[in-house]
Structure formats: structure tokens, C-alpha cells
XYZ file of C-alpha atoms in Angstrom:
683
model
C 18.472 -6.221 -20.898
C 19.165 -3.608 -18.431
C 18.966 -5.172 -15.044
C 20.861 -8.295 -13.601
C 17.997 -10.819 -13.870
C 17.618 -11.789 -10.067
C 19.255 -10.682 -6.964
C 20.458 -13.348 -4.604
C 22.667 -12.916 -2.007
C 24.908 -15.105 -3.261
C 28.574 -13.573 -3.448
C 28.972 -15.085 -6.622
C 26.550 -12.744 -8.156
C 27.343 -9.999 -6.300
C 30.958 -9.794 -6.722
C 30.916 -10.796 -10.097
C 29.209 -7.490 -10.861
C 32.119 -5.391 -9.104
C 34.756 -7.008 -11.784
C 33.281 -4.336 -14.222
C 33.452 -1.772 -11.881
C 36.833 0.341 -12.202
C 37.958 0.651 -8.788
C 41.228 1.934 -7.793
C 43.608 -0.345 -6.179
C 43.514 0.178 -2.424
C 40.764 2.666 -2.878
C 38.648 1.097 0.204
C 41.288 -0.496 2.064
C 40.464 1.719 5.001
C 37.014 0.418 5.146
C 38.015 -3.068 5.541
C 37.498 -4.866 8.870
C 35.057 -2.375 10.111
C 30.995 -2.515 10.802
C 27.879 -0.460 10.840
C 28.588 3.251 11.891
C 32.317 3.066 12.206
C 32.249 1.276 8.842
C 29.905 4.483 7.516
C 32.284 7.019 8.698
C 35.405 5.131 7.231
C 33.503 5.389 3.496
C 32.592 8.983 4.420
C 36.369 9.791 4.623
C 37.175 8.094 1.556
C 34.477 9.693 -0.764
C 33.749 12.968 0.775
C 36.282 15.012 -1.389
C 35.205 15.760 -4.724
C 36.098 18.188 -7.282
C 32.464 18.678 -8.652
C 31.751 20.253 -11.895
C 30.397 23.486 -12.337
C 26.306 23.621 -12.122
C 24.481 23.844 -15.662
C 25.746 23.965 -19.279
C 28.910 24.300 -21.104
C 32.589 22.774 -20.826
C 33.444 21.068 -17.490
C 29.456 21.549 -16.420
C 26.860 19.335 -15.327
C 25.268 18.518 -18.754
C 28.957 17.608 -20.035
C 28.958 15.276 -17.428
C 25.749 13.811 -18.436
C 26.731 13.228 -21.859
C 29.199 10.828 -20.526
C 27.352 9.348 -17.608
C 23.723 9.147 -18.824
C 23.815 7.842 -22.721
C 21.248 4.916 -23.588
C 23.304 2.577 -25.504
C 20.601 1.553 -27.931
C 19.928 4.959 -29.540
C 22.584 7.461 -27.590
C 19.527 9.669 -26.163
C 19.647 11.090 -22.849
C 18.775 8.205 -19.988
C 16.025 9.697 -17.990
C 14.983 7.828 -14.904
C 12.168 10.264 -14.521
C 10.196 9.599 -17.697
C 10.230 7.155 -20.622
C 11.169 10.091 -23.106
C 13.954 9.598 -25.529
C 15.518 13.080 -25.694
C 18.838 13.724 -28.273
C 21.825 15.408 -26.214
C 22.185 19.559 -27.154
C 26.148 19.090 -27.191
C 27.255 20.359 -23.233
C 23.953 22.321 -22.831
C 20.598 21.313 -21.539
C 18.474 18.960 -23.562
C 15.164 19.791 -24.718
C 12.215 19.934 -21.930
C 14.634 18.295 -19.265
C 16.254 19.988 -16.183
C 18.980 18.982 -13.844
C 17.358 17.120 -10.843
C 18.635 16.214 -7.346
C 17.626 12.947 -6.538
C 18.066 13.753 -3.082
C 16.548 17.388 -2.630
C 18.725 20.268 -2.488
C 16.389 21.797 0.021
C 17.008 19.411 2.503
C 20.316 20.835 3.393
C 20.435 24.197 1.850
C 22.156 25.161 -1.635
C 25.743 26.398 -1.768
C 27.571 23.397 -0.818
C 29.568 20.702 -2.779
C 26.727 18.320 -2.530
C 24.627 20.460 -4.553
C 26.841 19.699 -7.710
C 27.684 16.199 -7.114
C 26.822 14.413 -10.168
C 27.067 10.962 -8.151
C 23.292 11.910 -7.312
C 22.336 14.620 -9.983
C 20.390 13.187 -12.954
C 18.779 14.453 -16.173
C 14.967 14.588 -15.895
C 12.127 15.585 -17.713
C 11.122 19.013 -16.495
C 7.370 18.057 -15.851
C 8.366 15.308 -13.925
C 10.780 16.971 -11.969
C 8.413 19.779 -11.258
C 5.900 17.107 -9.758
C 8.384 15.176 -7.858
C 9.282 18.351 -6.035
C 11.252 17.874 -2.400
C 8.857 15.137 -1.271
C 10.576 12.237 0.159
C 10.874 9.006 -1.693
C 8.433 6.341 -0.858
C 5.676 3.959 -2.010
C 2.810 5.895 -3.559
C -0.320 4.080 -2.420
C -3.108 6.746 -1.847
C -4.217 9.232 -4.183
C -2.119 9.833 -7.026
C -1.530 13.284 -8.607
C 1.069 12.836 -11.230
C 2.045 9.120 -13.349
C 3.863 8.850 -16.375
C 4.370 5.329 -16.172
C 7.645 5.921 -14.642
C 7.052 7.876 -11.599
C 4.284 8.235 -9.178
C 3.595 11.092 -7.090
C 0.819 11.161 -4.385
C -0.118 10.044 -0.970
C 1.989 7.262 0.794
C 1.622 5.286 3.660
C 5.123 4.157 4.138
C 5.707 6.066 7.462
C 4.009 4.567 10.109
C 1.338 6.533 12.156
C 1.266 9.362 9.339
C 0.216 9.856 5.554
C 3.218 11.580 3.472
C 3.355 13.357 0.231
C 5.924 11.189 -1.559
C 7.161 10.136 -4.951
C 7.754 6.818 -6.263
C 10.225 5.489 -8.853
C 9.958 2.964 -11.236
C 10.732 -0.807 -10.425
C 13.550 -0.822 -12.546
C 15.387 1.930 -10.991
C 14.245 1.924 -7.225
C 17.602 0.126 -6.571
C 19.564 3.110 -8.291
C 17.982 5.789 -6.220
C 18.127 3.461 -3.259
C 21.786 3.371 -3.700
C 22.012 7.333 -4.555
C 20.335 7.939 -1.199
C 22.557 5.841 0.554
C 25.418 7.496 -1.313
C 24.369 11.014 -0.145
C 23.907 10.169 3.683
C 27.687 8.754 3.435
C 29.635 11.063 1.205
C 27.724 13.894 3.278
C 27.263 12.679 6.995
C 28.897 15.793 8.055
C 25.632 17.713 7.006
C 23.620 15.535 9.646
C 22.645 18.711 11.406
C 21.437 20.588 8.263
C 18.502 17.832 7.271
C 15.404 19.763 7.120
C 12.305 20.536 5.426
C 10.714 17.565 4.088
C 13.784 15.282 4.842
C 12.485 15.059 8.615
C 10.059 12.584 7.222
C 12.529 10.085 6.682
C 16.053 11.287 8.003
C 17.333 12.085 11.731
C 19.625 14.259 12.479
C 22.462 11.956 13.219
C 25.382 10.388 11.436
C 24.101 7.036 12.228
C 21.709 5.161 11.550
C 20.564 8.779 9.962
C 17.451 7.016 8.052
C 14.508 6.369 10.026
C 13.702 2.672 10.302
C 11.091 2.694 7.646
C 13.367 4.194 5.392
C 16.139 1.634 6.046
C 13.698 -1.180 5.371
C 12.326 0.633 2.080
C 15.819 1.094 0.838
C 17.230 -2.266 1.617
C 13.883 -3.968 0.082
C 14.394 -2.010 -3.351
C 18.227 -2.451 -3.306
C 17.802 -6.344 -2.848
C 15.017 -6.105 -5.608
C 16.559 -4.189 -8.272
C 20.665 -5.049 -8.227
C 23.270 -2.931 -9.471
C 22.801 -2.644 -13.400
C 25.461 -1.884 -15.804
C 24.067 1.635 -16.218
C 24.930 2.159 -12.760
C 28.544 0.880 -13.037
C 29.121 2.819 -16.019
C 27.700 6.009 -14.035
C 30.154 5.805 -10.987
C 32.965 4.888 -13.244
C 32.458 8.334 -15.353
C 31.821 10.412 -11.959
C 34.945 9.275 -10.883
C 36.887 10.297 -13.887
C 35.090 13.664 -13.623
C 35.054 14.593 -10.135
C 37.286 11.661 -8.341
C 35.051 10.006 -5.967
C 32.972 6.587 -6.274
C 29.647 5.438 -5.096
C 30.612 2.509 -2.948
C 27.206 1.088 -2.751
C 27.543 0.251 -6.661
C 31.209 -1.082 -6.354
C 29.937 -3.423 -3.642
C 26.334 -4.265 -3.527
C 26.729 -5.703 -0.350
C 27.831 -2.461 1.526
C 24.316 -1.808 2.871
C 23.761 -4.626 4.368
C 26.959 -4.339 6.500
C 25.598 -0.881 7.815
C 22.081 -1.129 8.023
C 20.984 -4.985 7.136
C 21.865 -8.202 7.580
C 25.437 -8.298 7.830
C 25.494 -5.641 10.584
C 27.634 -7.712 13.199
C 30.063 -8.925 10.388
C 33.388 -7.052 9.348
C 33.454 -5.731 5.984
C 35.442 -7.449 3.441
C 36.213 -6.364 -0.371
C 37.286 -9.879 -1.852
C 33.970 -11.555 -1.709
C 35.414 -14.520 0.255
C 32.623 -14.489 2.790
C 32.192 -18.244 4.188
C 30.687 -17.348 7.523
C 27.146 -18.280 8.326
C 24.414 -15.767 8.243
C 20.834 -14.788 8.117
C 20.248 -13.018 4.745
C 16.458 -12.300 5.725
C 14.694 -11.331 8.033
C 17.028 -8.711 9.652
C 17.255 -7.984 13.397
C 14.668 -5.136 13.966
C 12.297 -6.276 11.533
C 8.474 -6.080 12.617
C 5.778 -8.594 12.374
C 2.239 -6.688 12.940
C -0.793 -8.692 13.202
C -3.109 -5.569 13.176
C -6.377 -5.843 15.109
C -7.714 -9.557 15.939
C -10.948 -10.120 17.402
C -11.052 -11.294 20.945
C -10.710 -15.367 21.026
C -9.753 -15.595 17.395
C -6.481 -16.675 15.731
C -4.530 -14.990 13.408
C -1.329 -16.288 11.250
C 1.201 -14.113 9.299
C 4.082 -15.292 7.582
C 7.979 -14.234 7.586
C 10.549 -15.076 4.547
C 13.558 -16.693 6.146
C 16.780 -17.274 4.135
C 20.304 -18.150 5.390
C 23.494 -18.859 3.909
C 26.374 -21.393 5.157
C 24.854 -22.507 8.331
C 26.674 -25.305 10.507
C 23.124 -26.462 11.743
C 19.402 -26.296 12.104
C 17.969 -22.831 13.403
C 16.395 -22.389 16.913
C 13.089 -20.362 17.144
C 11.927 -18.975 20.598
C 9.435 -16.301 21.707
C 10.138 -14.359 24.822
C 8.583 -11.224 26.248
C 5.602 -9.926 28.401
C 2.905 -11.939 26.048
C 4.838 -14.596 24.729
C 2.181 -17.148 25.388
C 0.032 -15.471 22.579
C 2.364 -16.154 19.903
C 3.651 -19.379 18.349
C 6.291 -20.591 15.945
C 8.041 -24.054 15.267
C 10.757 -24.648 17.334
C 13.529 -25.515 14.719
C 13.963 -24.940 11.035
C 16.231 -27.381 9.700
C 19.805 -26.173 7.859
C 18.316 -27.612 4.439
C 15.082 -25.395 4.575
C 16.410 -22.370 5.930
C 19.314 -22.140 3.091
C 16.758 -23.006 0.590
C 14.505 -20.457 1.818
C 11.848 -21.229 4.393
C 8.113 -19.400 4.743
C 7.774 -19.085 8.661
C 4.196 -19.106 9.971
C 3.533 -17.437 13.013
C 0.151 -17.642 15.111
C -1.372 -15.146 17.075
C -4.304 -16.387 19.859
C -6.047 -13.496 20.788
C -6.578 -14.438 24.654
C -6.573 -11.138 26.480
C -7.614 -7.821 25.324
C -5.237 -4.955 24.403
C -1.605 -4.185 22.814
C 0.471 -7.091 22.592
C 4.143 -7.364 21.946
C 6.742 -10.224 21.935
C 10.167 -11.115 20.577
C 10.964 -13.825 18.396
C 14.803 -14.812 18.414
C 16.412 -17.041 15.590
C 19.622 -18.485 16.524
C 21.651 -21.722 16.003
C 23.529 -22.821 12.725
C 26.290 -20.259 13.697
C 24.559 -16.994 13.251
C 24.598 -14.052 15.372
C 21.093 -14.108 17.066
C 18.299 -12.325 15.084
C 15.334 -10.858 16.743
C 12.244 -9.888 15.348
C 9.508 -7.773 16.944
C 6.141 -9.054 17.079
C 2.880 -6.938 17.648
C -0.840 -7.493 17.786
C -3.845 -5.658 19.158
C -6.587 -7.786 20.631
C -9.700 -5.976 19.954
C -13.157 -6.201 21.820
C -14.664 -4.593 18.779
C -16.980 -7.535 18.649
C -19.200 -8.238 15.740
C -22.191 -8.835 14.933
C -22.662 -11.519 12.099
C -25.060 -11.961 9.537
C -28.186 -13.983 10.356
C -28.844 -17.339 9.788
C -31.814 -19.656 9.388
C -33.981 -17.099 7.650
C -37.626 -17.943 7.281
C -40.781 -16.113 6.443
C -41.185 -15.259 9.950
C -37.781 -15.147 11.822
C -34.097 -15.623 11.647
C -31.186 -16.650 14.127
C -28.865 -13.645 15.099
C -25.379 -14.348 15.503
C -22.603 -12.650 17.127
C -18.917 -13.026 18.198
C -17.645 -13.229 21.858
C -16.813 -9.716 23.488
C -14.173 -10.084 26.529
C -15.564 -10.273 30.174
C -18.860 -10.277 28.843
C -21.691 -11.492 31.161
C -24.235 -11.421 28.647
C -25.695 -9.613 25.526
C -28.733 -7.627 24.671
C -30.236 -8.053 21.507
C -32.452 -5.540 19.746
C -34.664 -6.438 16.759
C -36.102 -3.427 14.868
C -37.507 -2.048 11.698
C -36.915 1.395 10.331
C -39.860 3.714 9.629
C -40.188 7.343 8.489
C -41.084 9.987 10.965
C -42.052 12.490 8.397
C -38.718 14.529 8.617
C -35.969 14.872 5.607
C -32.300 15.106 5.909
C -29.584 15.496 3.053
C -28.594 12.267 1.452
C -25.752 11.718 -0.489
C -26.702 9.911 -3.940
C -23.459 10.048 -5.913
C -19.647 10.910 -4.841
C -16.885 10.259 -7.342
C -13.188 11.285 -7.271
C -12.010 9.716 -10.438
C -9.138 8.046 -8.529
C -8.949 5.132 -11.304
C -10.481 7.094 -14.142
C -13.754 7.042 -15.199
C -16.007 4.558 -13.732
C -18.069 2.056 -16.405
C -21.350 3.603 -14.903
C -20.639 6.937 -16.105
C -20.838 8.002 -20.195
C -18.968 10.170 -22.013
C -18.641 12.128 -25.474
C -16.071 14.038 -27.318
C -12.738 14.872 -25.466
C -13.204 13.497 -21.954
C -10.086 11.466 -20.351
C -7.599 10.979 -17.810
C -4.533 12.859 -18.448
C -1.054 13.628 -16.553
C -3.331 15.317 -13.900
C -4.076 11.849 -12.585
C -6.999 11.363 -10.106
C -8.991 14.270 -12.529
C -10.706 14.043 -15.954
C -10.015 16.698 -18.305
C -13.085 17.914 -20.608
C -12.585 19.369 -24.095
C -9.440 19.747 -26.397
C -8.591 22.661 -28.497
C -10.510 21.225 -31.315
C -13.303 19.067 -29.586
C -16.198 19.547 -26.896
C -15.935 17.076 -23.760
C -18.671 15.637 -21.770
C -19.401 13.512 -18.896
C -22.526 12.020 -17.988
C -23.626 10.129 -14.510
C -25.262 6.946 -14.083
C -29.316 7.405 -13.375
C -30.125 8.652 -9.776
C -33.317 9.420 -7.650
C -33.563 12.919 -7.372
C -37.424 12.996 -7.381
C -37.138 14.829 -3.942
C -36.876 18.410 -3.693
C -33.630 19.978 -2.160
C -31.134 18.378 -4.534
C -27.558 19.891 -5.170
C -24.487 19.227 -6.873
C -20.719 19.945 -5.771
C -18.125 19.798 -8.539
C -14.251 20.567 -7.793
C -12.893 21.949 -10.985
C -10.275 24.293 -12.587
C -9.421 25.771 -15.791
C -6.479 23.973 -17.896
C -3.343 25.735 -18.589
C -4.144 29.312 -20.375
C -7.665 28.551 -20.750
C -8.725 31.650 -18.561
C -11.946 31.329 -17.179
C -12.861 28.288 -19.024
C -16.646 27.290 -18.360
C -18.163 24.384 -16.939
C -21.857 23.834 -17.660
C -23.947 21.498 -15.702
C -27.286 19.688 -17.405
C -29.803 18.077 -15.699
C -31.586 15.467 -17.875
C -30.133 17.123 -20.849
C -31.261 20.495 -20.223
C -28.893 23.381 -18.690
C -28.687 23.570 -15.124
C -25.910 26.252 -14.544
C -22.648 27.503 -15.895
C -19.352 27.892 -13.496
C -16.484 30.152 -14.620
C -13.265 28.075 -13.573
C -10.137 29.421 -11.849
C -6.313 28.780 -12.053
C -6.814 26.203 -8.652
C -9.021 23.934 -7.756
C -12.361 25.090 -6.446
C -15.441 23.688 -5.476
C -18.711 25.022 -7.083
C -22.214 24.090 -5.858
C -25.479 24.488 -7.470
C -28.842 23.871 -5.860
C -32.114 22.705 -7.900
C -35.391 21.422 -7.544
C -37.077 17.794 -7.779
C -36.378 15.920 -10.759
C -37.178 12.247 -11.438
C -36.165 9.136 -9.995
C -34.220 8.170 -13.038
C -32.474 11.401 -13.737
C -28.870 11.951 -14.880
C -26.531 14.987 -14.522
C -24.252 15.954 -17.254
C -20.929 18.121 -17.147
C -19.780 19.504 -20.356
C -16.822 21.883 -21.735
C -16.916 23.566 -25.117
C -13.598 23.369 -27.227
C -10.950 25.376 -26.345
C -12.502 26.051 -22.786
C -10.965 23.003 -21.476
C -11.854 22.186 -17.598
C -10.412 19.408 -15.074
C -12.888 17.738 -12.823
C -11.462 16.360 -9.751
C -14.769 15.622 -7.612
C -18.338 15.057 -8.041
C -20.593 14.999 -5.244
C -24.696 14.691 -5.655
C -27.019 15.267 -2.663
C -30.930 14.766 -2.057
C -33.206 14.905 0.732
C -34.023 11.552 2.233
C -36.634 10.469 4.767
C -35.340 10.324 8.293
C -35.921 6.996 9.723
C -36.063 6.114 13.272
C -35.493 2.510 14.690
C -38.818 0.950 15.774
C -37.939 -2.244 18.188
C -40.002 -5.342 17.680
C -42.488 -6.251 20.644
C -40.122 -8.084 23.656
C -37.162 -6.473 22.426
C -34.546 -5.255 23.356
C -34.018 -8.630 25.419
C -31.168 -10.024 27.506
C -30.100 -13.125 25.953
C -27.773 -14.517 28.579
C -24.201 -15.535 27.833
C -24.857 -16.951 24.403
C -23.519 -15.760 20.944
C -26.910 -16.642 18.826
C -30.676 -16.359 19.547
C -33.557 -17.411 17.622
C -35.939 -14.387 16.727
C -39.735 -15.761 15.553
C -42.888 -13.810 15.314
C -41.975 -11.365 12.384
C -43.915 -10.275 9.151
C -42.986 -12.115 6.049
C -41.078 -10.550 3.250
C -39.962 -7.623 5.377
C -36.680 -6.187 6.415
C -35.610 -6.018 9.835
C -32.249 -5.028 11.527
C -30.634 -6.187 14.894
C -27.885 -4.830 16.961
C -25.859 -6.537 19.818
C -24.732 -5.096 23.121
C -22.627 -6.628 25.636
C -23.297 -6.472 29.157
C -20.899 -6.267 31.980
C -18.202 -4.357 30.148
C -17.608 -1.192 28.221
C -18.131 -2.119 24.886
C -20.674 -0.171 22.531
C -23.278 -1.619 20.470
C -22.479 -3.348 17.379
C -23.537 -2.309 14.003
C -26.675 -3.503 12.714
C -27.358 -6.428 10.381
C -29.893 -6.317 8.160
C -32.242 -9.528 7.297
C -35.074 -9.719 5.086
C -37.763 -12.570 5.786
C -38.718 -14.754 2.852
C -42.140 -15.083 1.333
C -44.514 -17.258 3.359
C -45.365 -19.855 0.508
C -41.820 -20.369 -0.314
C -41.511 -24.120 -2.161
C -38.589 -25.514 0.090
C -37.086 -24.034 3.309
C -33.277 -25.001 2.599
C -33.296 -24.995 6.664
C -34.670 -28.307 6.739
C -31.666 -29.431 4.614
C -28.788 -31.133 6.492
C -25.286 -29.911 5.343
C -22.593 -32.047 6.579
C -18.989 -31.111 6.408
C -15.762 -32.106 7.589
C -12.243 -30.688 7.975
C -9.287 -32.249 5.743
C -6.247 -31.355 4.819
C -6.359 -28.223 2.423
C -9.844 -27.526 3.244
C -13.691 -28.299 3.895
C -15.265 -31.369 2.267
C -19.291 -30.317 2.122
C -21.601 -33.416 1.743
C -25.300 -33.730 0.802
C -25.684 -30.392 -1.005
C -28.794 -30.079 -2.799
C -28.402 -30.301 -6.666
C -27.553 -27.035 -8.533
C -26.506 -25.101 -5.233
C -24.324 -21.985 -5.096
C -21.982 -22.264 -2.488
C -20.523 -19.089 -1.188
C -17.612 -18.664 1.645
C -17.671 -15.639 3.620
C -15.521 -14.036 6.616
C -17.062 -13.095 9.655
C -17.503 -9.606 8.481
C -19.985 -11.062 5.830
C -17.355 -10.287 2.971
C -17.557 -13.070 0.189
C -14.386 -14.673 -0.313
C -15.322 -17.088 -3.210
C -18.307 -18.691 -5.013
C -18.774 -21.837 -6.714
C -21.488 -23.609 -8.396
C -22.089 -27.129 -7.105
C -22.475 -29.839 -9.799
C -22.335 -32.793 -7.163
C -23.728 -33.508 -3.763
C -19.993 -33.548 -2.694
C -17.691 -30.779 -2.736
C -14.392 -29.662 -1.486
C -14.153 -26.210 -0.687
C -9.939 -25.115 -0.572
C -9.025 -23.382 2.538
C -5.502 -21.715 3.531
C -5.988 -19.800 6.572
C -7.255 -21.003 10.054
C -10.210 -19.342 11.521
C -14.336 -19.073 11.447
C -16.064 -18.835 7.945
C -19.752 -18.690 6.831
C -20.796 -21.089 4.440
C -23.764 -19.933 2.229
C -25.692 -22.281 0.194
C -27.981 -20.912 -2.130
C -31.038 -22.161 -4.342
C -33.734 -20.478 -5.815
C -36.285 -21.917 -3.246
C -33.915 -20.475 -0.347
C -30.919 -19.753 1.612
C -28.953 -21.630 4.087
C -25.891 -20.415 6.189
C -24.067 -22.345 8.359
C -20.991 -21.556 10.614
C -17.744 -23.490 10.260
C -14.351 -23.829 12.014
C -11.281 -24.439 9.723
């Protein structure tokens, strides 16, 4: 097993790792007793001088170093943290298909300096992965992925607040390795602070401390905690020390990151592991709990993991700041709970609109005060809720409260064609998750290393994709395909077929390009196929099909729009059976815009049973809501206030316990063949 099984801030575990590290006596003595920036600078002075090897191949080179530092013990191949390939060493020369990779991109400070040849952060890398990674910052790739070889991912990231990054993400088993390399680089080369440039500015500031932007501090600490120091890293820094004469202190002493940026910043550094003082291992000061948007007059909860060590007593919690009254926490947490690990629940009550901030201070038990920022936005983006009590001639319209509203205007209407048409998208597919189950394929048509696209054809086989059936019976249809040729298949052709008949042929280029073709009316169940011949390989990244749809205008029901007064529901009657209607709500007395429209379809006039006449009783108990008097064979669904279905169960008995965890307002939908009933419940 490569990794230590768990990360605990138990100092026995953390410092037992150090035993295998070959740390020279007195090497870190000048750092003892220092904290934060002072500690980082002291480490800089210890490790800044390195007799780095020559860059490239040959005796005394980078690859000669890799042959000692990066050997898989099970088979003697190159240990590549950028791919799962097992490639044999080639003496002191580059292994086949591999590059020397700067984990901390060289372009961030410029070439020609010691850091460019420092083997503490240089790694052997698969050349394709190296090229895909480029000089992007390291972050969580949670958006569209452009490269994924099951070891690293490259693509879009939302890790940095307020913007979308191009970034790369290592595999879980190497996240701690790379985090400690990043920490080493900004420490060994803190004198490069004014040089950080290019893509580095998305996670580095031009200072010596803290140097990392806060989101990066949080990310690196998280990864270093989740992926503890491995024997691989210890071997690496031991061998690097023999080669160039300096060490990675974040491998030698895993808690160093906590002393500089994390939970031990107020504590002087020690190398002996004999720490008996109380401290909070999580959360750290500066952490943020963001509730996001919460609808006015509603509540929201968030949790925060809390863990303490060596407490002398219970912890005290207090909320302060401008909006402290809208946040609530328990007053105390016992010593036993805190040391065992405690899930703290924080509640926010959206009482007034706007951005809300407060500070949670955790104190007592001998720890230094830890301050966590609390944030929320009370939104007046009130919601029109799904209709209830739907019959053959009416329904009850529902909505949430809007701040400072003096009343509400309800509009009930139908949509009717006005004879005009406009473009209507009937299909869009980006293949972000591969080929959808509604599509079909023939020959070679599959995901490749270019994630987020499909490749059609191979050197020996054709490839074809076919859409699901679409209504293309109107005139004025079009298809747009984003595509490019594969590798050296110059001008590879992509053929579009409508219901099996050739529609058009495009010759693709080296880079992705949009190709569009207009075509006349087809059928209500038409399909479009995209085909490439063998040896004419094509990547397809996006497909959009449009047709002409009728333009519909809203026609209000007689008597609407109507001022309902300051209420949150209204009974609508006098409608036609088996018909589709819509409603919107507009608050009166504030500046809130009209709500989204809610669709309602009235029932058949001869429905056998109207479930609205059936009483459904419920009561709130520990762990959920107990429903009583359910009609036999009912399907029970729980929805949130947006109408999103959270869970569904089949009722076999008249009494059913519906488990719930989070407080709030829910919609309970009871469905039978004969009808539907919706009730609002407060948990």
C-alpha cells in the first residue's frame, strides 16, 4: 500500500513518519520556536541553497536523479504521477514517451534560475499529459474536462471564487505530494516573490507571506491532510538531499504547513513532536461558511466539522458582527465531543434582504480564539410554487413571501399561437459525459483522450452517431456541428445524413470549427446521423439542431390579472377541463420582478375520484414526518419549493414515516390513478 491509511493530527502518527526520513542532526534548529511568516523565512534560509543537477539526460543530470528518486519498487519502472503507465528507465537518458515536468510551472518565474533545475519539484511525466497540463494552476477540475487519463484531469475549475479557471487536478493519491511540492517551492524560492507571473497570478500573490491566495491555502491544506506523506515522498527527498544538498521540510515535518498557514499558526514550531498544548485542528481561523442565496423569510442550515486536541475544558461558541442576530449556533461544545470530532450545525434565518455577514468565534478549553466568517444572501427572488388542489375547472396558485410586499398580482393565462414562427432548439449535445443513452452508434464511435468529444472512425473502421427522434416537420431546419480532423487525417470528411439519406459533407480542419447546414421540412420522428469513413477520423465536440417553432402569446383568463391582497395562495376557478394554463405572481409595493411561470393542466371532468376531497393528516416527529390516512396504493413524493423531486415511495399502508433531515418547507404530493393531491408541510 503506497499511502499511510489515514491522516490524523495525532502527533504520534505524524511524527512516526519522520523516523524514516534521513534528517541531518540540527538541520532545522534555526526554525524552532518560530511561527507563520518568520518560520517560513527561516526554512527558506535553510533550504534555499541547492547544487542542482544539469537539466536533461546524461551523468549528473535530471534523468540520472530520477533513476534514484522515482523508481516503482514493484517493477523498477519510472514512477509517473501524471499517468498510470509503467515505462522502463533508459539509463540516464529520457524514458520512452516521457518528459521532465515542472510541477510548479517554469513560466511562472522565467527560466535561467536555480528553481528550473530543482529536482525537489521536477518529475518524470508522460509527454501527452505534460502537454495537456501546460502551465495552468493546480485546482479542482469541476467543469468541462478537456483531458483525463485517470491520473490527471485538465479543464475548467470554479475553485477560485468569482471566476472560472483553466486548471489541472492530480489523482487523489498524489494530491498531498503536489501540495507539498508547491509549499516547498514558495518557501525555497520566496526570494522570487516579485517574479510570479503568467498563470500563477490566479493563485499566487507577489509577496513572501502568505504568498498563496486564500483559496489556494485552503486547497493545499485540505489535500495535504487528506493525502499524508508517503514512503515514496520520503525516499524522494532523501535522494534529492544526496544529489543537491537540500530537503523538502514539508515532507520531513508534515505539520509544518499547519504552523505556517493552518491550524497551528499561533504555536511556535518544534521538531520533537512533544506537543501537549490544546489546539483546534479544524476549522482554522479565516475559514468561511457561505450559505449562498436563501429566500426571504426562510431558514437554511450548514455544517462545519470541528476537531480539537488536548483541551482543558469545554469550547464556547459566540456569533458577533452586524448580522449576528440572523445566525445561531449552540452556546457550548463539550470537551469530549470536540476531541472526538463534532459536526457543528449553524442556522441562518433570512429575516431581512441583502448580503449578510457575521463572525463565529470558537474559544475556551485552552485554545487560541478561532474566528470563522459567516456569509449569506437573503434574496427577494421569491418563488411561484406548484399549484395544488387541481380539479377539472381550477386550482390553487401558491407562492412564497416577498419582502416588503403590500400585496400580489396574479395572472392566469394560456399560450396561443399568433401565426408567426421563430427558431427553436430541439437538440443540443456537448458529449460532456460521453454518448447519451438516447443516441445510437455504429462502428468506431467513442470517447478518447480528448474528453468532452466523440471520435468517429478508426484506421480500419467507419464510425457513425445517430440522434434520437426529433420533430423536424416544420420548414427552416438547421444543424450545427463543431468538429475537427484527427491527428494527420488532413481534411477528414464528416457526412451528415437525414433519415439515412445524405444531407451534406464537411471537410474538417486542424482546429475545432463550427459547420452549419440548413435543410427543409422532414418528419415528426426524423433522425440525423454523423458519419466518418475509415482513415478519415473526426472529433465531434458539439451538435445543435434547430427548427421553426410557433410563436405563442399569453392570453389572460377573464378576470386576470387580479390583485389578490397580501396572501400567499389564491383559488382559481371557471377554467376549461383537460387544458394547460400558466400563472405568474408579481409583488406589489417593492421592485421585485414577475415570477417564473408555473404550468398547470386541469383534469378530466369525469374523473372517478377527486383526491382533493381526501384528508391527509401529518405530524412532525423526531426524524421526519408521519403521514396518516393515505389512500391505499398511493405514490408519495417529496418536493422542495422549486418543485424538484427529492424522494418518492409507494405507500402500502395508510400510515407512512417520511424521513427528513433538513428543516424547511416541503411539498408533499400524493398520486393515484384517479387524481393528485399536494399539501404544503413545515418541518
